[in-house]
mmCIF file of C-alpha atoms in Angstrom:
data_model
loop_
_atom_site.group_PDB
_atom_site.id
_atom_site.type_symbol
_atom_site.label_atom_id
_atom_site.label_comp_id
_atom_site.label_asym_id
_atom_site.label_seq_id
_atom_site.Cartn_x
_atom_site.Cartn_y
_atom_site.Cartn_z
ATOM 1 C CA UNK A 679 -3.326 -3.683 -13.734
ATOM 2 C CA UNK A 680 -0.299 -4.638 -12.317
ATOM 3 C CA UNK A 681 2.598 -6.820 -13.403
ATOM 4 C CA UNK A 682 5.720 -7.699 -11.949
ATOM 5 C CA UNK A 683 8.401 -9.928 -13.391
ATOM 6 C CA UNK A 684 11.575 -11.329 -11.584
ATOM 7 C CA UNK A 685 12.080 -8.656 -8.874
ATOM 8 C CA UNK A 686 15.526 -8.409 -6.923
ATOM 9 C CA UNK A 687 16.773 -6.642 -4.663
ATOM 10 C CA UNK A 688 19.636 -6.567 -2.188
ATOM 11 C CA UNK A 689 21.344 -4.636 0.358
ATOM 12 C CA UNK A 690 25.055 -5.651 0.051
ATOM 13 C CA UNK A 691 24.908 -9.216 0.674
ATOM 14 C CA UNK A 692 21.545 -9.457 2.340
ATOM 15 C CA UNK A 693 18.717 -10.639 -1.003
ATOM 16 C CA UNK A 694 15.385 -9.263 0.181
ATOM 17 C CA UNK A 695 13.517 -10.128 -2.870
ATOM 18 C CA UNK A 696 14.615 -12.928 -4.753
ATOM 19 C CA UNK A 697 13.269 -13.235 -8.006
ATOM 20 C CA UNK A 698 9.469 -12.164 -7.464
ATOM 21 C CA UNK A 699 6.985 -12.453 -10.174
ATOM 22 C CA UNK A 700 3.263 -11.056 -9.482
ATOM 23 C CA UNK A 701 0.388 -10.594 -11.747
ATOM 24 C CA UNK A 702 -3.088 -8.809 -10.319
ATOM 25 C CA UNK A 703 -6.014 -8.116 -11.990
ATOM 26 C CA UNK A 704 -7.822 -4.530 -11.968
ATOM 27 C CA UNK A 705 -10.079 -4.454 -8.829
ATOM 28 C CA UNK A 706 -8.014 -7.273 -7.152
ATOM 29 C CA UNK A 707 -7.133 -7.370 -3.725
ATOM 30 C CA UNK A 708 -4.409 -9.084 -2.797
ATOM 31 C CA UNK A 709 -2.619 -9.594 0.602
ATOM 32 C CA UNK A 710 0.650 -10.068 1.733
ATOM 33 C CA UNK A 711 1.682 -11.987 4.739
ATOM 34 C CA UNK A 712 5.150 -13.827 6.437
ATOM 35 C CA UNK A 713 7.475 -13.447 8.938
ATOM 36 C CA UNK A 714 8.860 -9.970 9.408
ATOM 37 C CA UNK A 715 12.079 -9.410 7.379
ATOM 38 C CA UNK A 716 10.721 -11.470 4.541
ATOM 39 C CA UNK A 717 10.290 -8.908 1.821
ATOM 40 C CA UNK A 718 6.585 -8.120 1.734
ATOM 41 C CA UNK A 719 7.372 -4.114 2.718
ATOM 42 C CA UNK A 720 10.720 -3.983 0.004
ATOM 43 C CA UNK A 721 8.089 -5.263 -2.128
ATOM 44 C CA UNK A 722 5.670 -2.005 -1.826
ATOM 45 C CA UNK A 723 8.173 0.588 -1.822
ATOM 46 C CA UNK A 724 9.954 -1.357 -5.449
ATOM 47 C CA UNK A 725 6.108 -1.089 -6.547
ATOM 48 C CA UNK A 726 6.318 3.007 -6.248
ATOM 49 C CA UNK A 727 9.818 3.542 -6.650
ATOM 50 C CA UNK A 728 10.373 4.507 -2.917
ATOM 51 C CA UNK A 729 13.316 1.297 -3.662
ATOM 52 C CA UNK A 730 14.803 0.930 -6.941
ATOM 53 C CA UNK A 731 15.012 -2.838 -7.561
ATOM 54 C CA UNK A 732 18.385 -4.253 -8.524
ATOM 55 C CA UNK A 733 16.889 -5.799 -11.407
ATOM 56 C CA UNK A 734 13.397 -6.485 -12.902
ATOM 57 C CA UNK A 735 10.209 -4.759 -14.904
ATOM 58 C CA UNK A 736 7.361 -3.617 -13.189
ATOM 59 C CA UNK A 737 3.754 -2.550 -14.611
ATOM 60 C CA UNK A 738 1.472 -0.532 -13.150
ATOM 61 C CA UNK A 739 -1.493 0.372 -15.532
ATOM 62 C CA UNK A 740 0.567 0.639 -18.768
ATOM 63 C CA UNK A 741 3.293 2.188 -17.207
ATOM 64 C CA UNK A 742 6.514 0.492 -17.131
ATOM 65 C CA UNK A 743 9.623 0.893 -15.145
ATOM 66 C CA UNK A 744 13.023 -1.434 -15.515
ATOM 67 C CA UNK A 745 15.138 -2.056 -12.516
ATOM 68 C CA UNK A 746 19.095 -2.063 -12.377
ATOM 69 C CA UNK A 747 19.369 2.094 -11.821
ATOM 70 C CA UNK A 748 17.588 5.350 -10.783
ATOM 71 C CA UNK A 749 15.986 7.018 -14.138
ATOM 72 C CA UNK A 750 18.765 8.970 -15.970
ATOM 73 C CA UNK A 751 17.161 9.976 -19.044
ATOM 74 C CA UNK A 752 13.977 12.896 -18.947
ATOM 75 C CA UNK A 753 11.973 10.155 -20.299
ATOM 76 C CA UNK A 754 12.809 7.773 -17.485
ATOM 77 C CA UNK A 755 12.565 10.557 -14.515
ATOM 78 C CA UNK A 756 8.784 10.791 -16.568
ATOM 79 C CA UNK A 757 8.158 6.983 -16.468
ATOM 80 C CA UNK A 758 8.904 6.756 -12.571
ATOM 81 C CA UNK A 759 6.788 10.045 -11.743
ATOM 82 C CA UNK A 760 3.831 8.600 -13.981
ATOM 83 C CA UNK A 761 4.124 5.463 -11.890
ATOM 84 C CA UNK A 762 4.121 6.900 -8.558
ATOM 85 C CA UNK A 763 1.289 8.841 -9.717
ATOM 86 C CA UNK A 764 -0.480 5.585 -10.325
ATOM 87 C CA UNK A 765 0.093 4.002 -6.950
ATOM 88 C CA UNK A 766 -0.531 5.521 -3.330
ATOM 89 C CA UNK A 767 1.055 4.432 -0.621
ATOM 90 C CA UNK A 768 -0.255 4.146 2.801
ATOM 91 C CA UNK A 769 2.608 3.715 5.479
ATOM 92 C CA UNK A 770 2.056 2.280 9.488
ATOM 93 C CA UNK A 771 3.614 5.631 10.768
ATOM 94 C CA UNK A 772 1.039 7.901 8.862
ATOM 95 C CA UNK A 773 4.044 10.401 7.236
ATOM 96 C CA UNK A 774 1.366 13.574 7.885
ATOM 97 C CA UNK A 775 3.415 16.733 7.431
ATOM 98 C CA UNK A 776 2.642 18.233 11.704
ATOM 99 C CA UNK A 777 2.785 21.758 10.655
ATOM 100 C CA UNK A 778 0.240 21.634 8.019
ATOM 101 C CA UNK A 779 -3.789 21.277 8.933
ATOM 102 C CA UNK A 780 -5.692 18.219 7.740
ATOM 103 C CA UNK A 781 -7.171 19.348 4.449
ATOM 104 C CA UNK A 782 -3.472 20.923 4.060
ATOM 105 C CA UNK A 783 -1.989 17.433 3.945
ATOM 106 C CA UNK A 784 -4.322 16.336 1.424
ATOM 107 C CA UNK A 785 -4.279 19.556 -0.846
ATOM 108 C CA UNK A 786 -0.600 19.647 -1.052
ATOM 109 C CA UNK A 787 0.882 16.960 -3.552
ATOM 110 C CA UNK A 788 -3.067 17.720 -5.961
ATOM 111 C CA UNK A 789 -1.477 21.282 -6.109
ATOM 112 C CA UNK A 790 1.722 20.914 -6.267
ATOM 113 C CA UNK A 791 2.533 17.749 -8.289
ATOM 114 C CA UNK A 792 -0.802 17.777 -10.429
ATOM 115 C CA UNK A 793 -1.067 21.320 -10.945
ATOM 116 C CA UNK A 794 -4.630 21.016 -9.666
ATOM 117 C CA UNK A 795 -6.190 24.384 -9.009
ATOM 118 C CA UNK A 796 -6.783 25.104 -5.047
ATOM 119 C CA UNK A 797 -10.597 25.165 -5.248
ATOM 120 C CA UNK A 798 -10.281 21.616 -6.699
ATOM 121 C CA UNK A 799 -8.330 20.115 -4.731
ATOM 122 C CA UNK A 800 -10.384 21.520 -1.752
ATOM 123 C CA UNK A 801 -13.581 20.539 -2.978
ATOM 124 C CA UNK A 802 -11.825 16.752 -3.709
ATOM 125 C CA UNK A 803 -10.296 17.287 -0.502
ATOM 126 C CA UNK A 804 -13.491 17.874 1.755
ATOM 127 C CA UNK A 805 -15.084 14.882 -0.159
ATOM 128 C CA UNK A 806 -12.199 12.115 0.731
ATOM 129 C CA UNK A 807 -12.740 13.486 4.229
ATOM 130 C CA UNK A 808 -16.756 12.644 4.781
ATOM 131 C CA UNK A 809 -15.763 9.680 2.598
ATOM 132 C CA UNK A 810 -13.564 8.606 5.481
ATOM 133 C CA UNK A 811 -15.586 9.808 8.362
ATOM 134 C CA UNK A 812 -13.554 12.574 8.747
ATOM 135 C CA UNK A 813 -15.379 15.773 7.487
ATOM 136 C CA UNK A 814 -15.350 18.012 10.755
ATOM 137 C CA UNK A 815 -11.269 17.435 11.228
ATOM 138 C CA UNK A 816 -10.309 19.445 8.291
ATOM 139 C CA UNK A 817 -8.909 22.286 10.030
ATOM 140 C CA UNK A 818 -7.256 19.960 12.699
ATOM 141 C CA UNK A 819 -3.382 19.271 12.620
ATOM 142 C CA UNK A 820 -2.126 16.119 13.028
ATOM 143 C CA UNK A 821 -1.314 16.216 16.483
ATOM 144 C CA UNK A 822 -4.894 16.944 18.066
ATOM 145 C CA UNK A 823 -5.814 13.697 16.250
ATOM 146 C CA UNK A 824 -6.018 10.132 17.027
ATOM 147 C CA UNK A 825 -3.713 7.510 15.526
ATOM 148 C CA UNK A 826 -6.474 5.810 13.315
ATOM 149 C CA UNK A 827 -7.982 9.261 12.652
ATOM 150 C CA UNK A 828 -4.466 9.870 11.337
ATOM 151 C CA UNK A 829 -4.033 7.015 9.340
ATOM 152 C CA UNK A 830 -7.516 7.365 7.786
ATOM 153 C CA UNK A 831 -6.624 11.136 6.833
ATOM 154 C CA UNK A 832 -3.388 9.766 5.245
ATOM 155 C CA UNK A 833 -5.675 7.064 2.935
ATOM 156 C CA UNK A 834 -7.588 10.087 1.655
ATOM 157 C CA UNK A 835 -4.380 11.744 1.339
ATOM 158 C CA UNK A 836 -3.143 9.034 -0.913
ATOM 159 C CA UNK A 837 -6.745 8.709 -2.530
ATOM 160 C CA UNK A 838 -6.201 13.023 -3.334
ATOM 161 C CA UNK A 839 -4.085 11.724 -6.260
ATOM 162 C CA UNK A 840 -6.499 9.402 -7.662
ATOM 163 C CA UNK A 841 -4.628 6.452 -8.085
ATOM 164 C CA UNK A 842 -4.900 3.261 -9.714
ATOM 165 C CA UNK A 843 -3.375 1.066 -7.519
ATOM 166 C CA UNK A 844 -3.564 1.590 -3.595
ATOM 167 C CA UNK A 845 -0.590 0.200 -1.427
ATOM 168 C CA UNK A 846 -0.652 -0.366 2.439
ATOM 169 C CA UNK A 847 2.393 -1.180 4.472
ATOM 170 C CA UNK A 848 1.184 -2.214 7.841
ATOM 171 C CA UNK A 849 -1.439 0.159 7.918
ATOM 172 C CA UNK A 850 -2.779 -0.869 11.055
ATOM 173 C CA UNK A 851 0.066 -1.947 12.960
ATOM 174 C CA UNK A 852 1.132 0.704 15.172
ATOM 175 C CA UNK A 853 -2.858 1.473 16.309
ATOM 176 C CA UNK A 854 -4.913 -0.266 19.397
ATOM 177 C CA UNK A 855 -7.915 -2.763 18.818
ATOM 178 C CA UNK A 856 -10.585 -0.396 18.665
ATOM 179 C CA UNK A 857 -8.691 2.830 16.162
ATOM 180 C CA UNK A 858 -7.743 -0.645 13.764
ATOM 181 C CA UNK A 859 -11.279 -0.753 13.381
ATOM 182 C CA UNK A 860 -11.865 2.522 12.292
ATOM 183 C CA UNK A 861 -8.685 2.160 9.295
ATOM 184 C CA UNK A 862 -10.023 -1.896 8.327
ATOM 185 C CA UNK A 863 -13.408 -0.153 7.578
ATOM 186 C CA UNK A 864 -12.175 2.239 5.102
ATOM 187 C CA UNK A 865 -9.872 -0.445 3.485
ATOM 188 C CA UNK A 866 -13.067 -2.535 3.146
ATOM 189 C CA UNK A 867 -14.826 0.295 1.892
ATOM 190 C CA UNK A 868 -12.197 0.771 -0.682
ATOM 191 C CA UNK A 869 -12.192 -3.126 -1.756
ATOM 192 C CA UNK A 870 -16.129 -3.196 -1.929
ATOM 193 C CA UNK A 871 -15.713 0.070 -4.295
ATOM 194 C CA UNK A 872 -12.990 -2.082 -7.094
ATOM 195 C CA UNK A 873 -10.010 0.263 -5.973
ATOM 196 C CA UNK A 874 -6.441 -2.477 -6.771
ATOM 197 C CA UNK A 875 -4.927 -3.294 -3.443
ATOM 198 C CA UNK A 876 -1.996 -4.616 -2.070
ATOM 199 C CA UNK A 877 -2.135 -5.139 1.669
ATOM 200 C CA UNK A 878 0.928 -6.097 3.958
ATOM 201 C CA UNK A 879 -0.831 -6.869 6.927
ATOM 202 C CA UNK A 880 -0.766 -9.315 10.165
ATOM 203 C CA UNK A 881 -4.732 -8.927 10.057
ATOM 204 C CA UNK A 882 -5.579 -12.448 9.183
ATOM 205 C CA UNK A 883 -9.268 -11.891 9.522
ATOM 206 C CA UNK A 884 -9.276 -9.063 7.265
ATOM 207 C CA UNK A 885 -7.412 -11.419 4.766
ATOM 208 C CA UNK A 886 -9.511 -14.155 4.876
ATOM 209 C CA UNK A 887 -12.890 -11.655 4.681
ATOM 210 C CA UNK A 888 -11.021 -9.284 1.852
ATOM 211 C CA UNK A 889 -8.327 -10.877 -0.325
ATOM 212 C CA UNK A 890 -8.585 -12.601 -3.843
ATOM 213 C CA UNK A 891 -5.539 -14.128 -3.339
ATOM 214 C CA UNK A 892 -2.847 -14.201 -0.028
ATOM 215 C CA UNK A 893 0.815 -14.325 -1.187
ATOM 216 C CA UNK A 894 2.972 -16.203 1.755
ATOM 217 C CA UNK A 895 6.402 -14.285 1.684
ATOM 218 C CA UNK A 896 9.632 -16.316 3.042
ATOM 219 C CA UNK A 897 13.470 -15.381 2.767
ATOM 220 C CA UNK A 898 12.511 -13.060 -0.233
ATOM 221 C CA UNK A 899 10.566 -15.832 -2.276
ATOM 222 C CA UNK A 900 6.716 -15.722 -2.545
ATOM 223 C CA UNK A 901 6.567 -19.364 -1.129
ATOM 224 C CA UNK A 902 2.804 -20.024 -1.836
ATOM 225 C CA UNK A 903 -0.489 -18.168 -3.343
ATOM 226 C CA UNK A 904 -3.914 -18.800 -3.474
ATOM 227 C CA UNK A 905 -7.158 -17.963 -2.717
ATOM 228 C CA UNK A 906 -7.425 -17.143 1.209
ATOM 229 C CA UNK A 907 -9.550 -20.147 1.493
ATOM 230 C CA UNK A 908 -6.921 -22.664 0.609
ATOM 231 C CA UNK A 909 -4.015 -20.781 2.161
ATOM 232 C CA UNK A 910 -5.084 -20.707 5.578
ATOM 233 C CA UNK A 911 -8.019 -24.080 5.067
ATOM 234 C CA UNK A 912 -5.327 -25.952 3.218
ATOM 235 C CA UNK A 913 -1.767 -24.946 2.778
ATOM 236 C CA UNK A 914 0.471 -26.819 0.773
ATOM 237 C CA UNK A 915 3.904 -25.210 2.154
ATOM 238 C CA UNK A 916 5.220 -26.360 5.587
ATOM 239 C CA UNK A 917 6.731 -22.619 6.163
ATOM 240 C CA UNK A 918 2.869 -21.506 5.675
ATOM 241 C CA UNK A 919 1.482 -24.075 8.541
ATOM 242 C CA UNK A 920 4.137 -23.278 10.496
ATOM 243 C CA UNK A 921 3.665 -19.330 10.546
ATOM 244 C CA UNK A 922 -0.249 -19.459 10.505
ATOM 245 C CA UNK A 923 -0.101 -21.848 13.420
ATOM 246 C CA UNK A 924 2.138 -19.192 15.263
ATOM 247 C CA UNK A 925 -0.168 -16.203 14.197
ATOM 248 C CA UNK A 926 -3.077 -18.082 15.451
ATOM 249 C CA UNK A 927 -1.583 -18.653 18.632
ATOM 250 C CA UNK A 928 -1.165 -15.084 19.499
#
Protein backbone atom coordinates (compact mmCIF):
# COMPACT_ATOMS: atom_id res chain seq x y z
CA UNK A 1 0.00 0.00 0.00
CA UNK A 2 2.52 2.29 0.71
CA UNK A 3 6.15 2.66 -0.28
CA UNK A 4 8.67 5.07 0.41
CA UNK A 5 12.24 5.11 -0.82
CA UNK A 6 15.15 7.44 0.36
CA UNK A 7 13.16 10.48 1.59
CA UNK A 8 14.99 13.95 2.20
CA UNK A 9 14.21 16.83 3.16
CA UNK A 10 15.73 20.04 4.47
CA UNK A 11 15.09 23.46 5.48
CA UNK A 12 18.28 25.39 4.50
CA UNK A 13 20.83 23.67 6.42
CA UNK A 14 18.67 21.94 8.97
CA UNK A 15 18.10 17.76 7.30
CA UNK A 16 14.79 16.69 8.81
CA UNK A 17 14.57 13.49 7.00
CA UNK A 18 17.60 11.90 6.07
CA UNK A 19 17.31 9.28 3.72
CA UNK A 20 13.99 7.41 4.91
CA UNK A 21 12.90 4.25 3.37
CA UNK A 22 9.38 2.69 4.55
CA UNK A 23 7.42 -0.15 3.24
CA UNK A 24 3.67 -0.99 4.85
CA UNK A 25 1.44 -3.46 3.98
CA UNK A 26 -2.44 -2.81 3.19
CA UNK A 27 -4.28 -2.91 6.59
CA UNK A 28 -1.00 -2.18 8.51
CA UNK A 29 -0.72 -0.02 11.30
CA UNK A 30 2.23 1.42 11.96
CA UNK A 31 3.41 3.99 14.61
CA UNK A 32 5.75 6.57 14.82
CA UNK A 33 7.55 7.67 17.88
CA UNK A 34 10.99 9.92 19.03
CA UNK A 35 11.94 12.93 20.41
CA UNK A 36 10.14 15.98 19.11
CA UNK A 37 12.00 17.61 16.17
CA UNK A 38 12.99 14.24 14.84
CA UNK A 39 11.06 14.04 11.62
CA UNK A 40 8.09 11.80 12.34
CA UNK A 41 5.46 14.96 11.48
CA UNK A 42 7.80 16.13 8.06
CA UNK A 43 7.31 12.60 7.44
CA UNK A 44 3.25 12.78 7.20
CA UNK A 45 2.89 15.93 5.49
CA UNK A 46 5.90 14.47 2.51
CA UNK A 47 3.34 11.39 2.57
CA UNK A 48 0.34 13.86 1.24
CA UNK A 49 2.23 16.43 -0.34
CA UNK A 50 1.45 19.07 2.42
CA UNK A 51 5.86 19.09 2.10
CA UNK A 52 7.44 18.43 -1.09
CA UNK A 53 10.50 16.27 -0.29
CA UNK A 54 13.85 17.45 -1.60
CA UNK A 55 14.36 14.23 -3.12
CA UNK A 56 12.80 10.70 -3.15
CA UNK A 57 9.65 8.45 -4.61
CA UNK A 58 6.77 7.84 -2.69
CA UNK A 59 3.79 5.20 -3.28
CA UNK A 60 0.64 5.35 -2.08
CA UNK A 61 -1.70 2.63 -3.64
CA UNK A 62 -0.24 2.73 -7.19
CA UNK A 63 0.18 6.20 -7.20
CA UNK A 64 3.53 7.61 -7.45
CA UNK A 65 5.01 10.94 -6.77
CA UNK A 66 9.00 11.93 -7.22
CA UNK A 67 10.52 14.48 -4.98
CA UNK A 68 13.05 17.34 -6.02
CA UNK A 69 10.02 20.01 -7.16
CA UNK A 70 6.29 20.97 -6.94
CA UNK A 71 4.36 19.18 -10.04
CA UNK A 72 4.86 21.33 -13.20
CA UNK A 73 3.39 19.31 -15.81
CA UNK A 74 -0.88 18.67 -15.88
CA UNK A 75 0.05 15.16 -15.45
CA UNK A 76 2.10 15.78 -12.33
CA UNK A 77 -0.49 18.48 -10.69
CA UNK A 78 -2.88 14.98 -11.47
CA UNK A 79 -0.41 12.55 -9.77
CA UNK A 80 -0.17 14.76 -6.48
CA UNK A 81 -4.11 15.41 -6.36
CA UNK A 82 -4.68 11.51 -6.92
CA UNK A 83 -2.34 11.01 -3.99
CA UNK A 84 -3.78 13.32 -1.60
CA UNK A 85 -6.95 11.82 -2.51
CA UNK A 86 -5.56 8.55 -1.30
CA UNK A 87 -4.35 9.67 2.09
CA UNK A 88 -6.29 11.72 4.89
CA UNK A 89 -4.73 13.51 7.21
CA UNK A 90 -5.72 14.02 10.71
CA UNK A 91 -3.84 17.06 12.39
CA UNK A 92 -3.53 17.76 16.61
CA UNK A 93 -5.21 21.24 16.03
CA UNK A 94 -8.38 19.75 14.26
CA UNK A 95 -8.17 22.46 11.01
CA UNK A 96 -12.37 22.57 11.18
CA UNK A 97 -13.39 25.49 9.00
CA UNK A 98 -15.48 27.73 12.43
CA UNK A 99 -17.95 29.23 10.14
CA UNK A 100 -19.22 26.14 8.62
CA UNK A 101 -21.63 23.53 10.75
CA UNK A 102 -20.41 19.99 11.40
CA UNK A 103 -21.87 18.03 8.52
CA UNK A 104 -20.64 21.30 6.50
CA UNK A 105 -17.03 20.43 7.26
CA UNK A 106 -17.43 17.03 6.14
CA UNK A 107 -19.60 17.73 2.93
CA UNK A 108 -17.28 20.28 1.63
CA UNK A 109 -14.03 18.73 0.00
CA UNK A 110 -16.89 15.23 -1.24
CA UNK A 111 -18.55 18.19 -3.17
CA UNK A 112 -16.19 20.18 -4.11
CA UNK A 113 -13.06 18.12 -4.95
CA UNK A 114 -15.00 14.79 -5.86
CA UNK A 115 -17.80 16.25 -7.56
CA UNK A 116 -20.00 14.17 -5.27
CA UNK A 117 -23.62 15.17 -5.49
CA UNK A 118 -24.97 16.97 -2.10
CA UNK A 119 -27.45 14.22 -1.17
CA UNK A 120 -24.40 11.87 -1.22
CA UNK A 121 -22.22 13.36 0.50
CA UNK A 122 -24.92 14.04 3.20
CA UNK A 123 -26.11 10.69 3.43
CA UNK A 124 -22.03 9.57 3.69
CA UNK A 125 -21.79 12.42 5.86
CA UNK A 126 -24.53 11.52 8.56
CA UNK A 127 -23.09 7.91 8.47
CA UNK A 128 -19.23 8.88 9.43
CA UNK A 129 -20.99 10.86 12.16
CA UNK A 130 -22.99 7.83 14.14
CA UNK A 131 -19.87 5.93 13.04
CA UNK A 132 -17.95 8.25 15.32
CA UNK A 133 -20.47 8.80 18.00
CA UNK A 134 -21.30 11.89 16.71
CA UNK A 135 -24.77 11.72 14.94
CA UNK A 136 -26.79 14.46 16.97
CA UNK A 137 -23.78 17.25 16.40
CA UNK A 138 -24.37 17.64 12.79
CA UNK A 139 -25.81 20.96 12.84
CA UNK A 140 -23.27 22.12 15.57
CA UNK A 141 -20.24 24.45 14.62
CA UNK A 142 -17.09 23.84 15.78
CA UNK A 143 -17.01 26.07 18.55
CA UNK A 144 -20.03 24.67 20.72
CA UNK A 145 -17.97 21.44 20.61
CA UNK A 146 -15.48 19.75 22.69
CA UNK A 147 -11.85 19.28 21.67
CA UNK A 148 -12.10 15.39 21.17
CA UNK A 149 -15.62 15.87 19.74
CA UNK A 150 -13.68 18.07 17.32
CA UNK A 151 -11.02 15.92 16.51
CA UNK A 152 -13.36 12.92 16.03
CA UNK A 153 -15.55 15.13 13.52
CA UNK A 154 -12.26 15.95 11.69
CA UNK A 155 -11.43 11.82 11.34
CA UNK A 156 -14.82 11.49 9.65
CA UNK A 157 -13.98 14.49 7.80
CA UNK A 158 -10.89 12.87 6.47
CA UNK A 159 -12.79 9.40 6.23
CA UNK A 160 -15.62 11.72 3.75
CA UNK A 161 -12.96 11.16 1.04
CA UNK A 162 -12.61 7.57 1.39
CA UNK A 163 -9.12 7.12 1.56
CA UNK A 164 -6.71 4.46 1.41
CA UNK A 165 -4.29 5.39 3.71
CA UNK A 166 -5.23 7.35 7.02
CA UNK A 167 -2.49 9.72 8.57
CA UNK A 168 -2.52 11.16 12.20
CA UNK A 169 -0.16 13.82 13.39
CA UNK A 170 -0.51 13.98 17.10
CA UNK A 171 -4.01 13.43 17.05
CA UNK A 172 -4.42 13.39 20.59
CA UNK A 173 -1.98 15.70 21.83
CA UNK A 174 -3.54 18.90 22.47
CA UNK A 175 -6.81 17.02 24.36
CA UNK A 176 -7.14 16.07 28.33
CA UNK A 177 -7.12 12.35 29.64
CA UNK A 178 -10.62 11.65 29.41
CA UNK A 179 -11.58 13.56 25.44
CA UNK A 180 -8.08 11.26 24.35
CA UNK A 181 -10.23 8.52 25.10
CA UNK A 182 -12.97 9.35 23.09
CA UNK A 183 -10.33 10.02 19.65
CA UNK A 184 -8.01 6.45 20.71
CA UNK A 185 -11.43 4.65 20.40
CA UNK A 186 -12.19 5.65 16.96
CA UNK A 187 -8.50 5.09 15.86
CA UNK A 188 -8.94 1.56 17.29
CA UNK A 189 -12.08 1.25 15.65
CA UNK A 190 -10.48 2.17 12.43
CA UNK A 191 -7.40 -0.41 12.94
CA UNK A 192 -9.87 -3.31 13.97
CA UNK A 193 -11.82 -2.37 10.55
CA UNK A 194 -8.14 -2.89 8.09
CA UNK A 195 -8.12 0.99 7.32
CA UNK A 196 -3.66 1.67 6.59
CA UNK A 197 -2.42 3.85 9.38
CA UNK A 198 0.32 5.85 10.22
CA UNK A 199 0.23 7.21 13.74
CA UNK A 200 2.68 9.92 15.21
CA UNK A 201 1.82 9.64 18.63
CA UNK A 202 3.37 9.88 22.37
CA UNK A 203 0.53 7.24 23.30
CA UNK A 204 2.75 4.35 24.10
CA UNK A 205 -0.08 2.20 25.27
CA UNK A 206 -1.99 2.66 22.23
CA UNK A 207 1.26 1.56 20.37
CA UNK A 208 1.98 -1.34 22.10
CA UNK A 209 -2.07 -2.48 21.99
CA UNK A 210 -2.37 -1.20 18.07
CA UNK A 211 0.81 -1.16 15.96
CA UNK A 212 2.32 -3.90 13.58
CA UNK A 213 5.39 -2.33 13.70
CA UNK A 214 6.82 1.07 15.84
CA UNK A 215 9.39 3.06 13.79
CA UNK A 216 11.89 4.94 16.45
CA UNK A 217 12.65 8.36 14.66
CA UNK A 218 16.13 10.18 15.66
CA UNK A 219 17.92 13.27 13.94
CA UNK A 220 15.86 12.44 10.71
CA UNK A 221 16.93 8.63 10.53
CA UNK A 222 14.39 5.85 11.38
CA UNK A 223 16.91 4.45 14.03
CA UNK A 224 15.06 1.11 14.77
CA UNK A 225 11.70 -0.92 13.72
CA UNK A 226 9.99 -3.74 14.85
CA UNK A 227 7.18 -5.23 16.16
CA UNK A 228 5.97 -3.16 19.38
CA UNK A 229 6.85 -6.14 21.38
CA UNK A 230 10.55 -6.03 20.77
CA UNK A 231 10.82 -2.26 20.57
CA UNK A 232 9.72 -1.39 23.87
CA UNK A 233 10.44 -5.50 25.54
CA UNK A 234 13.79 -5.46 23.82
CA UNK A 235 15.36 -2.61 22.01
CA UNK A 236 18.44 -2.96 20.29
CA UNK A 237 19.28 0.97 19.89
CA UNK A 238 20.63 2.88 22.95
CA UNK A 239 18.71 6.21 21.61
CA UNK A 240 15.43 3.85 21.91
CA UNK A 241 16.18 2.83 25.79
CA UNK A 242 17.07 6.04 26.43
CA UNK A 243 13.77 7.84 25.14
CA UNK A 244 11.36 4.98 26.31
CA UNK A 245 12.95 5.16 29.72
CA UNK A 246 12.18 9.02 29.69
CA UNK A 247 8.55 8.49 28.31
CA UNK A 248 7.97 6.01 30.98
CA UNK A 249 9.02 8.24 33.55
CA UNK A 250 6.49 10.84 32.85
Amino acid sequence: MIIVENLVKSYNSNHVLVGIDHSQQRGEVVVLIGPSGCGKSTFLRCLNQLEIPDSGRITIDGVTINGGHSPRTSDEREQQRQLRMRAGMVFQSFNLFPHLTVLENITEAPIVVKGMPEAEAERRARQLLAKVGLENKADAYPAQLSGGQQQRVAIARALAMDPKVMLFDEPTSALDPELRDEVLRVMRQLAEEGMTMIVVTHEMQFARDMADKVLFFDGGRVAECGPPEQIFSNPKCDRTREFLSRVATK
